[in-house]
Structure formats: structure tokens, C-alpha cells
Amino acid sequence: MIRNDDNWLLRVRNLTKIYGAYNEQTVARTGPEFNSNICPDNGSIVACADINFDLYPGEVLGIVGESGSGKSTIVKLLYFDLEKTNGEAFLKPYENDTLNILDESNQKKKFIRNNLMGMVYQNPRDGLNFNFSSGGNIGEKLIMSGNMHVGNIRNRATELLSKTEVPVQRLDDLPAFFSGGMQQRVQISKAIANNPPLLFLDEVTTGLDVSVQAKVLDLIREMQQELGIAMIVVSHDLSVIRMLTDRTMVMKNGRIVESGLTDQILQDPQHEYAQLLVSSLL
Amino acid sequence: MIDNNKYINKYNFAFIDEATKKEIRRKLLKAVAIPGYQVPYSSPEMPISRGWGTGGLHVTLAIIGKDDVFKIIDQGSDASVNACNLRDFVHTMTNVRTTFDTAEATLIQTRHRITEEALLPHQIYIYQVPQPEPLRSVERYENKTRQMHAEGDYAKMFVSLYESIVLHGAVMHGADYPVMVNDRYIMAPSPIPKWDVPNLNHSKALHLFGAGREKRLYAVPPFTKVAPLEFIDVKFDIENFSGKKCYKTSSNKAFLDELIYDDGSKNYVINDSNYLDKLMENETPQQHTNPYINKIAL
């Protein structure tokens, strides 16, 4: 998982998130070998611990695992939705790639979020403001990065909506009146509005029906090839992982139990949980 | 007029006790030091209900001195109910001289207007504010709006202006148009019409804002930059009264009120009653230098 070259885009070291009180024993006494992420002493929950990986420019990394395994936690920590307990993350395009972005001030974090990252949530209500039109939602990202020209905002929003195959005449409609698939497309438009080098996708297709799922996945794959964005794709659905990702990390009880090339993991899983996961794939 | 001597010795000068006045003054100093920043304050009990001008009254009573000359207007009028009652109250409790004349006053308390006559350096302007939080329309949680102010995160405010421009072709904040103070804080200028907003910019007078119900004070010190929010291609503009004129003075270079008669016919009249009186008496009161007035064809 960790190559020894210097081309990485995002470098994550020892990322840990614990809910509740903790000491050295908390992490040591939880994990896949104990089949639990709840500390037996005090009931603290180790959402994820000792997560290490490098992400390279233009690469798509999958995180797969059962619910509660900590896959969304990683993405939310990196997108600053949650406060880390421990760990470091470095982002190459940021002003200094030796600065731990998880320790930066709120303003700096906002800057990173708006200019260097994008996030697509499972629930469009988390990523979109339903009181604003779809154009306004995309505009919010553009305004945050200093674009104060209504005409330019509208042009860019139109361009993004046509790229994500949302009917352009719906630009000024509220996303509440959109179908689930369209809401997800607007969310994707918003996430890539500032051409970020890094995009997080958190269970994007869960909750959509199969034909819409396929279209959204197609769109994401096309966009990835066109724009060359590096992505972290979180999913419990192995077919999503197979379709989108180059490399995969398998998670259980807050730990990475196996990682490697996606094809390799799907063809020849080594860890017993990974084997179980692959064998349950229809 | 009420007999002052009956009350003046029974209450402290200016009704509020000295310790509370000191507290309000300290908060006002803080507000002046950080232009546009909302300072929480105690909002003590007053003999009028919160939401009826207590914020303005707190500020007035905390800073009024025996030599002050007090003027109070309500929507431009010296003689409307809110103005009359508060004037009586302040006069009863302080025995200071009250006036209708803007140029003569040293303290001017106002509800939702700035006088047409230019403010002077020694004057203090006090606003009654119903909603001090300009971000309330886009964010309902107080802790979030405070964080947004602290981090200068105003994208949502601009998105709401964008939405208004897209839906209606213009920003539809007729009153209480959000302004950026000193390039740092977005501030609600109280529900003054757009016409008055440019008069806050680099004003010679001190502007103090009090919201009694919401328990916030804020200020615009003299000669402070106050810029209405706008986009590069969609600019802020004031009300356009071209084609309309005051039926008494034939002027339309002041904020006009629309009068609708029983038969459906309309007339316009200057809203600021003292300014109107002065024009009627052929005086030439000095108006604010409002650059927006010259831009529109009147």
C-alpha cells in the first residue's frame, strides 16, 4: 500500500478516531482479532485506528467493508467533517506538504475543502442545501473560492450540469423537486465545481435503483477519466468497487485487514474476512 | 408634556442605574473597537416591552448627558407614536432638551431611517434593531452564525443574494440590506431602506445599534468603510424615484413615501418630516453626499 516514492497526492499516517475515553490499551484490545471495535474496559468505540495509506494523483482508491467498519469515518476525517483523535494527513497541492492538514485552523480547513477537495455524500441532503436552487448550490462552492460574478457562476453551473447530464433548464429549480439520481448528479457537479485534485465518494449509489446506479457510476468513471481526479470511493458494494477503483482497502472493526490492487483482492483474497466478502458477491 | 419634577427625583438620571449604564458603555466601547461585530449585553428590564425599541433606548439612556439635545424619529417622522412616547420617556427621565431639528440634535435615535440631512461629526446616531443577525435568513442556529462571522465564511449570504437575482432579477432586500463593515463583518444595518445604506459609508457621525430583544449591540465608528454586498456584474442600487415627486416640494431627491387616497389615486411625499419642513420653509438643509442619487435619472 505504501510505495517509497514522492509522487503521492494524499498521505495518511496513523489516522485514528475514538469515541470516548482511551489509552494505549483501547486500540490494542480492539480490532479484527477481537472481532470488536468496542473497548472491553470502558466501552469506548474505536471507529478507525492506525490507518496508513498513500493516494497518488489520478488514482481511484476503494474502501470496502461491512457497516460500522469505519470506512466512512476515514473519509469524513479527511474532509474535516469529524475531528480526528490522532494521526496525520498531508496534501501535496496544499501550500506546504509537510503540514498536517488535520491540525490546521478552521479557515485553512475550509480553504482546503473548497479548493482542493470535493465530497459526494450518500444522502444528497448532507451535501446540498435544499433551500437553494441547484445553480445556487454549485455557486456556493464557486463563491467560496472568490468567484463573485453572477454571469460566470451561471455559465460554470450550466457547464457542470450538462457535463453531469442534469437538464440545464433545471438550473434554477430547488433540488428538493429532483429525483434521487438527479440530486446525486447535482451533488457531483457541486463537488467538482472548483476542479479539485481529490474527490471523496461516500456510498454514492446506495439508495438509488439499479438502472440509475449504473448511470451515476458511468458518469463518475467518465469524469474520472476526463478530469483525472484522484478519488476515494467508500462502498459496501463490491461491484461499485470493481467498476471504479484501481486499488482497494478492506476494512473490518476499524482496521485495514487487507489492501492491494482491486483485481488481486477480488480474484485472490488473503484475509479471511476479505474471502468472506468476495464469496458473498453474487 | 408630563410634569418632570414628579418623577425626576424618584429615579436615577436616565432611568437605568449607574452600574448597568457602565456595563452598556463598556459593551459599546467594545462594539466601536470592532466595527460591525455584535456584542452581547445584558438588555435590562425597561418600562416598555422588548422589541419596541428597548435596544435603542438602552444605548440612548446609557450615553445621554445633561447637555445633550435629543431627537427621535420613527420611519422619518418626529411625531409618530413610537417616537412621541420614547421622547416623552427620555425627557421625563433626564430633563434634557428635545428637538425636531436634525442639525441641532446631538443624539438622534431612529427607527428604520437615516435623516436626509447630513450628519455632523459631534452627532451620535442610535438605531433600534429588530434582528441584528444578517445571516439569520440563511442559518437559523446562533452558534453556527457566530462561527461563520468568526471565520469570515459568508458564501451562504452571497448565495442567497444570487438566488434573489436569479429568481427576481434583482436583490429583493428592500430594507435591511446586508453590508460589509470595514471589510470584515457582514452587518444588518437595521431595516433602513436601501436609499439610506450608502450614507453609512465613511459617515462623520458615530452609529450605534441596539437590539434589546436579541441582546446585541454593534457600531459603525466615524469614517468606517461600509459597503453593501454586491456582485461584480450585479451592483447594489438604491430606490429609483424618477418620474415621481413630492407633491409638497416637487423634489424627488429624498426618500419618498407613497400616499394612497380613498379614490385610488396616489401621491408622493418626502418621508423625513423635518427635512420636508425645512424645504417648505425655503431653507436649504445640507443633504448626505450619496453617490447613488446622481447615478439615477431623477
Coordinates of C-alpha atoms in Angstrom, one line a residue:
Chain A
M1 CA 0.0 0.0 0.0
I2 CA 2.9 2.4 0.7
R3 CA 5.3 3.0 -2.2
N4 CA 8.5 4.7 -1.4
D5 CA 8.3 7.4 -4.0
D6 CA 7.4 11.0 -3.7
N7 CA 4.6 11.4 -6.2
W8 CA 1.8 11.0 -3.7
L9 CA -1.2 13.3 -3.6
L10 CA -2.6 12.5 -0.2
R11 CA -0.5 10.8 2.6
V12 CA -2.3 9.4 5.6
R13 CA -0.4 8.2 8.7
N14 CA -1.8 6.6 11.9
L15 CA -5.3 8.1 11.4
T16 CA -7.3 7.2 14.5
K17 CA -10.8 8.1 15.7
I18 CA -12.0 7.0 19.1
Y19 CA -15.3 8.0 20.6
G20 CA -15.0 8.1 24.4
A21 CA -12.0 7.9 26.8
Y22 CA -9.0 6.0 25.6
N23 CA -5.4 4.9 26.5
E24 CA -2.8 2.6 24.8
Q25 CA -4.9 -0.4 25.7
T26 CA -8.0 0.9 24.0
V27 CA -6.6 0.4 20.5
A28 CA -4.6 -2.7 21.5
R29 CA -7.6 -4.6 22.8
T30 CA -9.9 -3.9 19.9
G31 CA -9.8 -4.8 16.2
P32 CA -10.5 -7.8 13.9
E33 CA -8.6 -10.3 16.1
F34 CA -11.0 -9.4 19.0
N35 CA -13.9 -9.2 16.5
S36 CA -15.0 -5.9 18.1
N37 CA -14.2 -2.2 18.0
I38 CA -15.7 -1.6 21.4
C39 CA -13.1 -1.4 24.2
P40 CA -13.9 -4.1 26.8
D41 CA -12.8 -1.8 29.7
N42 CA -14.8 1.3 29.2
G43 CA -17.0 0.8 26.2
S44 CA -15.2 3.4 24.1
I45 CA -15.7 2.9 20.4
V46 CA -12.6 2.7 18.1
A47 CA -14.1 3.9 14.8
C48 CA -10.8 3.6 13.0
A49 CA -7.3 3.1 14.1
D50 CA -3.8 3.1 12.6
I51 CA -4.9 3.9 9.1
N52 CA -1.9 4.3 6.8
F53 CA -2.1 4.8 3.0
D54 CA -0.9 7.0 0.2
L55 CA -3.1 8.1 -2.7
Y56 CA -1.5 9.0 -6.0
P57 CA -2.7 11.7 -8.5
G58 CA -5.5 10.4 -10.7
E59 CA -5.8 7.1 -8.8
V60 CA -9.0 5.7 -7.5
L61 CA -8.8 4.0 -4.1
G62 CA -11.7 1.9 -2.8
I63 CA -12.6 1.3 0.8
V64 CA -14.8 -1.6 1.4
G65 CA -16.2 -3.3 4.5
E66 CA -19.3 -4.0 6.4
S67 CA -21.3 -1.3 8.0
G68 CA -19.7 0.0 11.2
S69 CA -16.2 -0.9 10.0
G70 CA -15.1 2.7 9.9
K71 CA -14.9 3.3 6.1
S72 CA -17.0 6.5 6.1
T73 CA -15.2 7.7 9.2
I74 CA -11.9 7.8 7.3
V75 CA -13.4 9.9 4.5
K76 CA -15.2 12.2 7.0
L77 CA -12.0 12.7 9.0
L78 CA -10.1 13.7 5.8
Y79 CA -12.9 16.0 4.7
F80 CA -12.9 17.6 8.2
D81 CA -16.5 16.6 9.0
L82 CA -15.2 14.8 12.1
E83 CA -12.4 15.8 14.4
K84 CA -9.5 13.2 14.5
T85 CA -8.3 11.7 17.7
N86 CA -4.9 11.1 16.4
G87 CA -3.0 10.9 13.1
E88 CA -1.6 12.9 10.3
A89 CA -2.7 13.7 6.7
F90 CA -0.6 15.6 4.1
L91 CA -1.9 17.0 0.9
K92 CA 0.6 17.7 -1.9
P93 CA -1.1 20.6 -3.6
Y94 CA -1.6 22.5 -0.3
E95 CA 0.9 25.3 0.4
N96 CA 3.3 23.0 2.3
D97 CA 3.2 19.2 2.0
T98 CA 4.8 18.7 5.4
L99 CA 1.9 20.4 7.2
N100 CA -0.6 18.1 8.9
I101 CA -3.9 19.4 7.4
L102 CA -5.9 17.8 10.2
D103 CA -4.2 20.3 12.6
E104 CA -4.8 23.4 10.5
S105 CA -7.1 26.2 11.6
N106 CA -10.8 26.2 10.7
Q107 CA -10.3 28.8 8.0
K108 CA -7.4 26.8 6.4
K109 CA -9.5 23.7 6.6
K110 CA -12.4 25.5 4.8
F111 CA -10.0 26.7 2.1
I112 CA -8.7 23.1 1.6
R113 CA -12.3 21.8 1.5
N114 CA -13.4 24.3 -1.1
N115 CA -10.4 24.3 -3.4
L116 CA -8.6 21.0 -3.1
M117 CA -11.3 18.5 -2.2
G118 CA -14.8 17.5 -3.2
M119 CA -17.2 15.3 -1.3
V120 CA -20.3 13.4 -2.5
Y121 CA -22.4 12.1 0.3
Q122 CA -24.7 9.1 0.3
N123 CA -27.6 11.4 1.3
P124 CA -27.9 14.5 -1.0
R125 CA -29.3 16.5 1.9
D126 CA -25.8 16.3 3.5
G127 CA -24.1 17.8 0.5
L128 CA -26.7 20.1 -0.9
N129 CA -28.6 23.0 0.7
F130 CA -32.2 22.3 -0.2
N131 CA -33.2 25.9 0.3
F132 CA -31.0 27.0 -2.6
S133 CA -31.5 26.1 -6.3
S134 CA -29.1 23.7 -7.9
G135 CA -27.3 26.6 -9.5
G136 CA -27.1 28.3 -6.1
N137 CA -25.6 25.2 -4.6
I138 CA -22.9 25.0 -7.2
G139 CA -22.5 28.7 -6.9
E140 CA -21.8 28.4 -3.2
K141 CA -18.6 26.5 -3.9
L142 CA -17.6 29.0 -6.6
I143 CA -18.3 32.0 -4.3
M144 CA -16.3 30.4 -1.5
S145 CA -13.3 30.4 -3.8
G146 CA -13.8 34.0 -4.6
N147 CA -15.9 34.0 -7.8
M148 CA -18.2 37.0 -7.4
H149 CA -19.6 37.3 -10.9
V150 CA -23.2 36.1 -11.3
G151 CA -22.8 35.6 -15.1
N152 CA -19.6 33.5 -14.6
I153 CA -21.2 31.5 -11.8
R154 CA -24.2 30.7 -14.1
N155 CA -22.0 29.7 -17.0
R156 CA -19.9 27.4 -14.9
A157 CA -23.0 25.9 -13.3
T158 CA -24.6 25.3 -16.7
E159 CA -21.4 23.7 -17.9
L160 CA -21.3 21.4 -14.9
L161 CA -24.9 20.4 -15.1
S162 CA -24.6 19.5 -18.8
K163 CA -21.5 17.5 -18.0
T164 CA -23.3 15.6 -15.3
E165 CA -26.4 15.2 -17.6
V166 CA -28.8 17.2 -15.5
P167 CA -31.3 19.1 -17.8
V168 CA -29.9 22.6 -17.9
Q169 CA -33.3 24.2 -17.7
R170 CA -33.5 22.9 -14.1
L171 CA -30.6 25.2 -13.1
D172 CA -32.9 27.5 -11.1
D173 CA -35.1 24.8 -9.5
L174 CA -34.7 23.6 -6.0
P175 CA -33.1 20.1 -5.7
A176 CA -36.0 19.1 -3.5
F177 CA -38.0 18.7 -6.7
F178 CA -35.4 16.5 -8.3
S179 CA -35.3 12.7 -8.5
G180 CA -32.7 10.9 -6.3
G181 CA -30.4 10.3 -9.2
M182 CA -30.6 13.9 -10.3
Q183 CA -29.9 15.1 -6.8
Q184 CA -26.8 12.9 -6.7
R185 CA -25.7 14.4 -10.1
V186 CA -26.1 17.9 -8.8
Q187 CA -24.0 16.9 -5.7
I188 CA -21.3 15.6 -8.0
S189 CA -21.4 18.9 -10.0
K190 CA -21.0 20.8 -6.8
A191 CA -18.1 18.6 -5.6
I192 CA -16.1 19.1 -8.8
A193 CA -17.0 22.8 -9.3
N194 CA -13.6 24.1 -8.4
N195 CA -11.7 21.3 -10.3
P196 CA -10.3 19.7 -7.1
P197 CA -7.5 17.2 -7.4
L198 CA -9.2 15.0 -4.9
L199 CA -12.8 13.7 -4.6
F200 CA -14.4 11.6 -1.9
L201 CA -17.4 9.5 -2.7
D202 CA -19.2 8.1 0.3
E203 CA -21.7 5.4 -0.7
V204 CA -22.9 7.5 -3.7
T205 CA -25.1 4.9 -5.3
T206 CA -26.6 3.3 -2.2
G207 CA -30.3 4.1 -2.2
L208 CA -30.6 4.5 -5.9
D209 CA -32.3 2.0 -8.1
V210 CA -30.2 -0.3 -10.3
S211 CA -30.5 1.5 -13.6
V212 CA -29.8 4.9 -12.0
Q213 CA -26.9 3.4 -10.1
A214 CA -25.4 2.3 -13.4
K215 CA -25.8 5.7 -14.9
V216 CA -24.2 7.5 -12.0
L217 CA -21.3 5.1 -11.9
D218 CA -20.8 5.5 -15.6
L219 CA -20.8 9.3 -15.1
I220 CA -18.2 9.1 -12.3
R221 CA -16.0 6.8 -14.3
E222 CA -16.2 9.1 -17.4
M223 CA -15.5 12.1 -15.3
Q224 CA -12.5 10.4 -13.6
Q225 CA -11.0 9.6 -17.0
E226 CA -11.7 13.0 -18.4
L227 CA -10.6 15.1 -15.5
G228 CA -8.0 12.8 -13.9
I229 CA -9.3 13.4 -10.4
A230 CA -8.0 11.2 -7.6
M231 CA -10.9 9.6 -5.8
I232 CA -11.5 7.7 -2.6
V233 CA -14.6 5.6 -3.1
V234 CA -16.3 4.2 0.0
S235 CA -18.8 1.4 -0.6
H236 CA -20.0 -1.8 0.8
D237 CA -20.9 -2.9 -2.7
L238 CA -18.1 -4.8 -4.3
S239 CA -19.5 -4.3 -7.8
V240 CA -19.1 -0.5 -7.3
I241 CA -15.5 -1.1 -6.1
R242 CA -14.8 -3.4 -9.1
M243 CA -16.2 -0.9 -11.6
L244 CA -14.4 2.2 -10.3
T245 CA -11.3 1.5 -8.3
D246 CA -7.6 0.7 -9.1
R247 CA -6.7 -0.2 -5.5
T248 CA -8.8 -1.4 -2.6
M249 CA -8.5 -1.5 1.2
V250 CA -10.7 -4.0 3.0
M251 CA -11.7 -2.8 6.5
K252 CA -13.1 -4.7 9.5
N253 CA -13.6 -3.4 13.0
G254 CA -11.9 -0.1 12.3
R255 CA -8.7 -1.6 10.9
I256 CA -7.4 -2.2 7.4
V257 CA -7.2 -6.0 7.1
E258 CA -6.1 -6.2 3.5
S259 CA -5.1 -3.9 0.8
G260 CA -3.8 -4.2 -2.8
L261 CA -4.9 -4.0 -6.4
T262 CA -8.6 -4.4 -6.8
D263 CA -8.4 -7.2 -9.3
Q264 CA -6.0 -9.0 -7.0
I265 CA -8.2 -8.7 -4.0
L266 CA -11.3 -9.8 -5.9
Q267 CA -9.6 -12.8 -7.5
D268 CA -7.3 -13.9 -4.7
P269 CA -8.4 -12.5 -1.3
Q270 CA -5.9 -13.4 1.5
H271 CA -7.6 -12.3 4.7
E272 CA -10.5 -14.5 5.9
Y273 CA -12.9 -11.5 6.1
A274 CA -11.9 -10.5 2.5
Q275 CA -12.5 -14.0 1.4
L276 CA -16.0 -14.0 3.1
L277 CA -16.7 -10.7 1.4
V278 CA -15.7 -11.8 -2.1
S279 CA -17.5 -15.2 -1.7
S280 CA -20.7 -13.3 -0.8
L281 CA -20.5 -11.4 -4.1
L282 CA -23.3 -12.6 -6.3
Chain B
M1 CA -45.9 67.1 28.4
I2 CA -45.6 65.1 31.7
D3 CA -44.5 67.0 34.8
N4 CA -40.9 66.0 35.1
N5 CA -40.4 67.1 38.7
K6 CA -42.8 64.5 39.9
Y7 CA -40.5 61.7 38.6
I8 CA -37.0 63.1 38.2
N9 CA -36.0 62.6 41.8
K10 CA -37.5 59.2 42.2
Y11 CA -35.4 57.5 39.6
N12 CA -31.7 57.6 38.7
F13 CA -30.8 60.1 36.0
A14 CA -31.8 58.4 32.7
F15 CA -33.8 55.7 34.5
I16 CA -31.0 52.9 34.3
D17 CA -28.9 52.6 37.4
E18 CA -25.2 53.6 37.1
A19 CA -23.8 50.1 37.2
T20 CA -25.9 48.9 34.4
K21 CA -25.1 52.0 32.4
K22 CA -21.4 51.3 32.9
E23 CA -21.9 47.8 31.6
I24 CA -23.7 49.0 28.5
R25 CA -21.0 51.7 27.9
R26 CA -18.3 49.1 28.2
K27 CA -20.0 46.9 25.6
L28 CA -20.4 50.0 23.4
L29 CA -16.7 50.6 23.6
K30 CA -16.1 47.1 22.5
A31 CA -18.6 47.4 19.7
V32 CA -16.8 50.6 18.5
A33 CA -13.5 48.9 18.7
I34 CA -14.6 46.0 16.4
P35 CA -16.8 47.7 13.8
G36 CA -19.8 45.5 12.8
Y37 CA -19.2 42.9 15.5
Q38 CA -22.3 42.0 17.6
V39 CA -21.5 42.4 21.3
P40 CA -23.9 40.5 23.6
Y41 CA -25.1 42.7 26.5
S42 CA -27.5 42.4 29.5
S43 CA -30.6 44.1 28.0
P44 CA -32.0 45.2 31.4
E45 CA -35.7 45.5 32.0
M46 CA -37.3 48.7 30.8
P47 CA -40.8 50.1 31.2
I48 CA -41.6 49.1 27.6
S49 CA -41.7 45.7 26.1
R50 CA -38.7 44.1 24.4
G51 CA -39.0 44.6 20.6
W52 CA -40.5 48.0 20.9
G53 CA -37.2 50.0 20.8
T54 CA -35.6 48.9 24.0
G55 CA -32.2 48.3 22.4
G56 CA -32.1 51.9 21.1
L57 CA -33.4 53.2 24.4
H58 CA -30.7 51.3 26.4
V59 CA -28.0 52.9 24.2
T60 CA -29.6 56.4 24.4
L61 CA -30.0 56.3 28.2
A62 CA -26.6 54.8 28.8
I63 CA -24.8 57.6 26.9
I64 CA -27.1 60.6 27.3
G65 CA -25.7 63.6 29.3
K66 CA -27.4 66.7 30.7
D67 CA -26.2 68.9 27.9
D68 CA -27.4 66.6 25.1
V69 CA -30.1 67.6 22.7
F70 CA -32.2 64.7 21.9
K71 CA -34.2 63.9 18.7
I72 CA -36.0 60.7 17.9
I73 CA -37.7 59.6 14.7
D74 CA -39.8 56.7 13.7
Q75 CA -39.8 56.0 9.9
G76 CA -38.6 59.5 9.3
S77 CA -41.3 61.2 11.4
D78 CA -40.8 63.0 14.6
A79 CA -44.4 62.8 15.5
S80 CA -45.4 59.2 15.2
V81 CA -46.5 57.1 18.2
N82 CA -43.2 55.2 18.9
A83 CA -41.2 58.4 18.6
C84 CA -43.5 60.5 20.8
N85 CA -43.7 58.0 23.6
L86 CA -40.0 57.3 23.7
R87 CA -39.2 61.1 23.5
D88 CA -41.5 61.7 26.4
F89 CA -39.9 58.9 28.4
V90 CA -36.4 60.1 27.8
H91 CA -37.4 63.7 28.5
T92 CA -39.1 62.7 31.7
M93 CA -36.2 60.7 33.0
T94 CA -33.4 63.1 32.0
N95 CA -34.9 66.5 31.5
V96 CA -32.7 67.1 28.5
R97 CA -33.8 69.4 25.7
T98 CA -35.6 67.6 22.9
T99 CA -35.8 68.9 19.3
F100 CA -37.2 68.1 15.9
D101 CA -34.3 69.8 14.2
T102 CA -31.7 67.3 12.9
A103 CA -28.8 69.8 12.7
E104 CA -29.4 70.9 16.3
A105 CA -29.6 67.4 17.9
T106 CA -26.6 65.7 19.4
L107 CA -28.2 62.3 20.0
I108 CA -30.6 61.0 17.3
Q109 CA -32.5 57.8 18.0
T110 CA -34.1 56.3 15.0
R111 CA -36.4 53.6 13.9
H112 CA -35.7 52.4 10.3
R113 CA -34.5 55.7 8.7
I114 CA -31.4 57.9 8.5
T115 CA -32.2 61.5 8.3
E116 CA -31.9 63.1 4.9
E117 CA -29.9 66.0 6.4
A118 CA -26.2 65.2 6.6
L119 CA -24.9 64.1 10.0
L120 CA -22.3 66.2 11.8
P121 CA -19.1 64.9 13.5
H122 CA -20.4 65.5 17.0
Q123 CA -23.7 63.6 16.5
I124 CA -24.4 60.1 17.6
Y125 CA -27.0 58.1 15.7
I126 CA -28.8 55.3 17.6
Y127 CA -30.7 52.6 15.8
Q128 CA -33.5 50.4 17.1
V129 CA -32.7 47.0 15.6
P130 CA -35.3 44.2 15.4
Q131 CA -32.9 41.5 14.0
P132 CA -29.2 42.1 14.5
E133 CA -28.1 38.9 12.8
P134 CA -27.7 39.4 9.0
L135 CA -27.1 35.7 8.5
R136 CA -30.3 34.6 10.2
S137 CA -32.1 34.2 6.9
V138 CA -29.6 31.6 5.7
E139 CA -28.6 30.0 9.0
R140 CA -31.0 29.6 11.9
Y141 CA -28.5 28.4 14.5
E142 CA -26.9 31.1 16.6
N143 CA -23.7 29.1 17.2
K144 CA -23.3 28.5 13.5
T145 CA -23.8 32.1 12.6
R146 CA -21.2 33.2 15.2
Q147 CA -18.8 30.7 13.7
M148 CA -19.5 32.0 10.2
H149 CA -18.7 35.5 11.4
A150 CA -15.6 34.4 13.2
E151 CA -14.3 32.6 10.1
G152 CA -15.5 35.2 7.6
D153 CA -17.4 32.5 5.9
Y154 CA -20.1 34.5 4.1
A155 CA -20.6 32.3 1.0
K156 CA -24.2 31.4 2.0
M157 CA -25.2 35.1 2.3
F158 CA -23.9 35.7 -1.2
V159 CA -25.7 32.6 -2.5
S160 CA -29.0 34.0 -1.0
L161 CA -28.3 37.2 -3.0
Y162 CA -27.5 35.1 -6.1
E163 CA -30.8 33.2 -5.6
S164 CA -32.7 36.5 -5.4
I165 CA -31.1 37.9 -8.5
V166 CA -31.8 34.7 -10.4
L167 CA -35.5 34.5 -9.3
H168 CA -36.4 38.2 -9.3
G169 CA -33.7 39.9 -11.5
A170 CA -32.5 42.0 -8.5
V171 CA -31.7 41.6 -4.9
M172 CA -35.0 41.9 -3.1
H173 CA -33.8 43.2 0.2
G174 CA -35.9 46.4 0.2
A175 CA -34.8 47.2 3.7
D176 CA -32.1 45.8 6.0
Y177 CA -29.7 45.4 3.0
P178 CA -26.7 43.5 4.3
V179 CA -23.5 45.5 4.4
M180 CA -19.8 44.6 4.8
V181 CA -18.2 46.8 7.5
N182 CA -14.5 47.6 7.4
D183 CA -14.0 44.6 5.0
R184 CA -14.5 42.2 7.9
Y185 CA -18.0 41.7 9.3
I186 CA -21.3 41.5 7.5
M187 CA -23.8 43.6 9.4
A188 CA -27.5 44.2 9.4
P189 CA -27.9 48.0 9.1
S190 CA -31.4 47.7 10.8
P191 CA -34.4 47.9 8.4
I192 CA -33.4 51.2 6.8
P193 CA -34.3 51.5 3.1
K194 CA -31.6 50.9 0.5
W195 CA -31.7 54.6 -0.1
D196 CA -30.0 55.2 3.3
V197 CA -27.4 52.5 3.2
P198 CA -24.7 54.5 1.3
N199 CA -25.0 57.2 3.9
L200 CA -23.3 54.9 6.5
N201 CA -20.2 54.7 4.4
H202 CA -17.4 57.0 5.8
S203 CA -20.1 58.9 7.8
K204 CA -18.8 61.7 10.0
A205 CA -21.1 60.6 12.9
L206 CA -20.9 57.6 15.2
H207 CA -23.6 55.0 14.6
L208 CA -24.7 52.7 17.4
F209 CA -27.1 49.8 17.0
G210 CA -29.0 48.3 19.8
A211 CA -31.2 45.2 19.6
G212 CA -32.9 44.8 23.0
R213 CA -34.9 41.7 22.4
E214 CA -31.9 39.9 20.8
K215 CA -29.5 41.4 23.4
R216 CA -26.9 42.6 21.0
L217 CA -25.0 45.9 20.4
Y218 CA -22.9 46.9 17.5
A219 CA -21.5 50.0 16.0
V220 CA -20.1 51.8 12.9
P221 CA -17.5 54.3 14.1
P222 CA -17.0 57.5 12.1
F223 CA -15.1 57.3 8.8
T224 CA -15.5 53.5 8.5
K225 CA -16.0 51.7 5.2
V226 CA -19.5 50.3 4.9
A227 CA -20.0 48.5 1.6
P228 CA -23.4 47.0 0.5
L229 CA -22.9 43.4 -0.7
E230 CA -22.9 43.1 -4.5
F231 CA -21.5 41.0 -7.3
I232 CA -19.1 42.2 -10.0
D233 CA -21.8 42.2 -12.6
V234 CA -24.8 42.9 -10.4
K235 CA -24.3 46.0 -8.4
F236 CA -26.1 47.4 -5.4
D237 CA -28.6 50.2 -6.3
I238 CA -30.9 52.5 -4.4
E239 CA -34.6 53.1 -4.9
N240 CA -35.3 54.9 -8.2
F241 CA -37.9 57.7 -7.8
S242 CA -37.6 59.0 -11.4
G243 CA -41.0 60.2 -12.6
K244 CA -42.3 60.6 -9.1
K245 CA -42.0 63.7 -7.0
C246 CA -43.1 65.1 -3.6
Y247 CA -46.4 66.8 -4.0
K248 CA -45.5 69.5 -1.5
T249 CA -42.0 70.4 -2.6
S250 CA -41.7 68.9 -6.2
S251 CA -38.5 67.3 -5.1
N252 CA -37.5 63.7 -5.7
K253 CA -34.0 63.8 -4.3
A254 CA -35.1 62.4 -1.0
F255 CA -36.7 59.1 0.1
L256 CA -40.4 59.3 -0.9
D257 CA -43.5 57.9 0.8
E258 CA -46.4 56.7 -1.3
L259 CA -49.8 58.1 -0.2
I260 CA -52.8 56.2 -1.4
Y261 CA -56.1 58.0 -1.2
D262 CA -59.6 56.6 -0.9
D263 CA -60.4 57.0 -4.6
G264 CA -57.2 55.0 -5.5
S265 CA -55.2 58.0 -6.6
K266 CA -51.5 58.2 -5.4
N267 CA -49.3 61.0 -4.3
Y268 CA -45.7 61.0 -3.0
V269 CA -44.3 63.0 -0.1
I270 CA -40.8 63.2 1.4
N271 CA -40.6 60.7 4.2
D272 CA -38.2 62.7 6.5
S273 CA -40.7 65.2 8.2
N274 CA -38.0 67.6 9.5
Y275 CA -36.3 67.7 6.1
L276 CA -39.7 68.3 4.4
D277 CA -40.5 71.1 6.9
K278 CA -37.1 72.8 6.2
L279 CA -37.7 72.6 2.4
M280 CA -41.2 74.1 2.9
E281 CA -39.7 77.0 4.8
N282 CA -37.3 77.6 1.9
E283 CA -34.2 76.6 3.9
T284 CA -31.5 74.6 2.2
P285 CA -30.5 71.8 4.5
Q286 CA -27.3 70.1 3.7
Q287 CA -28.0 66.6 2.4
H288 CA -25.8 63.5 2.6
T289 CA -23.4 63.1 -0.3
N290 CA -25.0 59.9 -1.6
P291 CA -23.2 59.0 -4.9
Y292 CA -26.0 56.7 -5.9
I293 CA -28.5 59.6 -6.2
N294 CA -26.5 61.2 -9.0
K295 CA -26.3 58.0 -10.9
I296 CA -30.1 57.5 -11.3
A297 CA -32.0 59.9 -13.6
L298 CA -34.3 61.7 -11.3

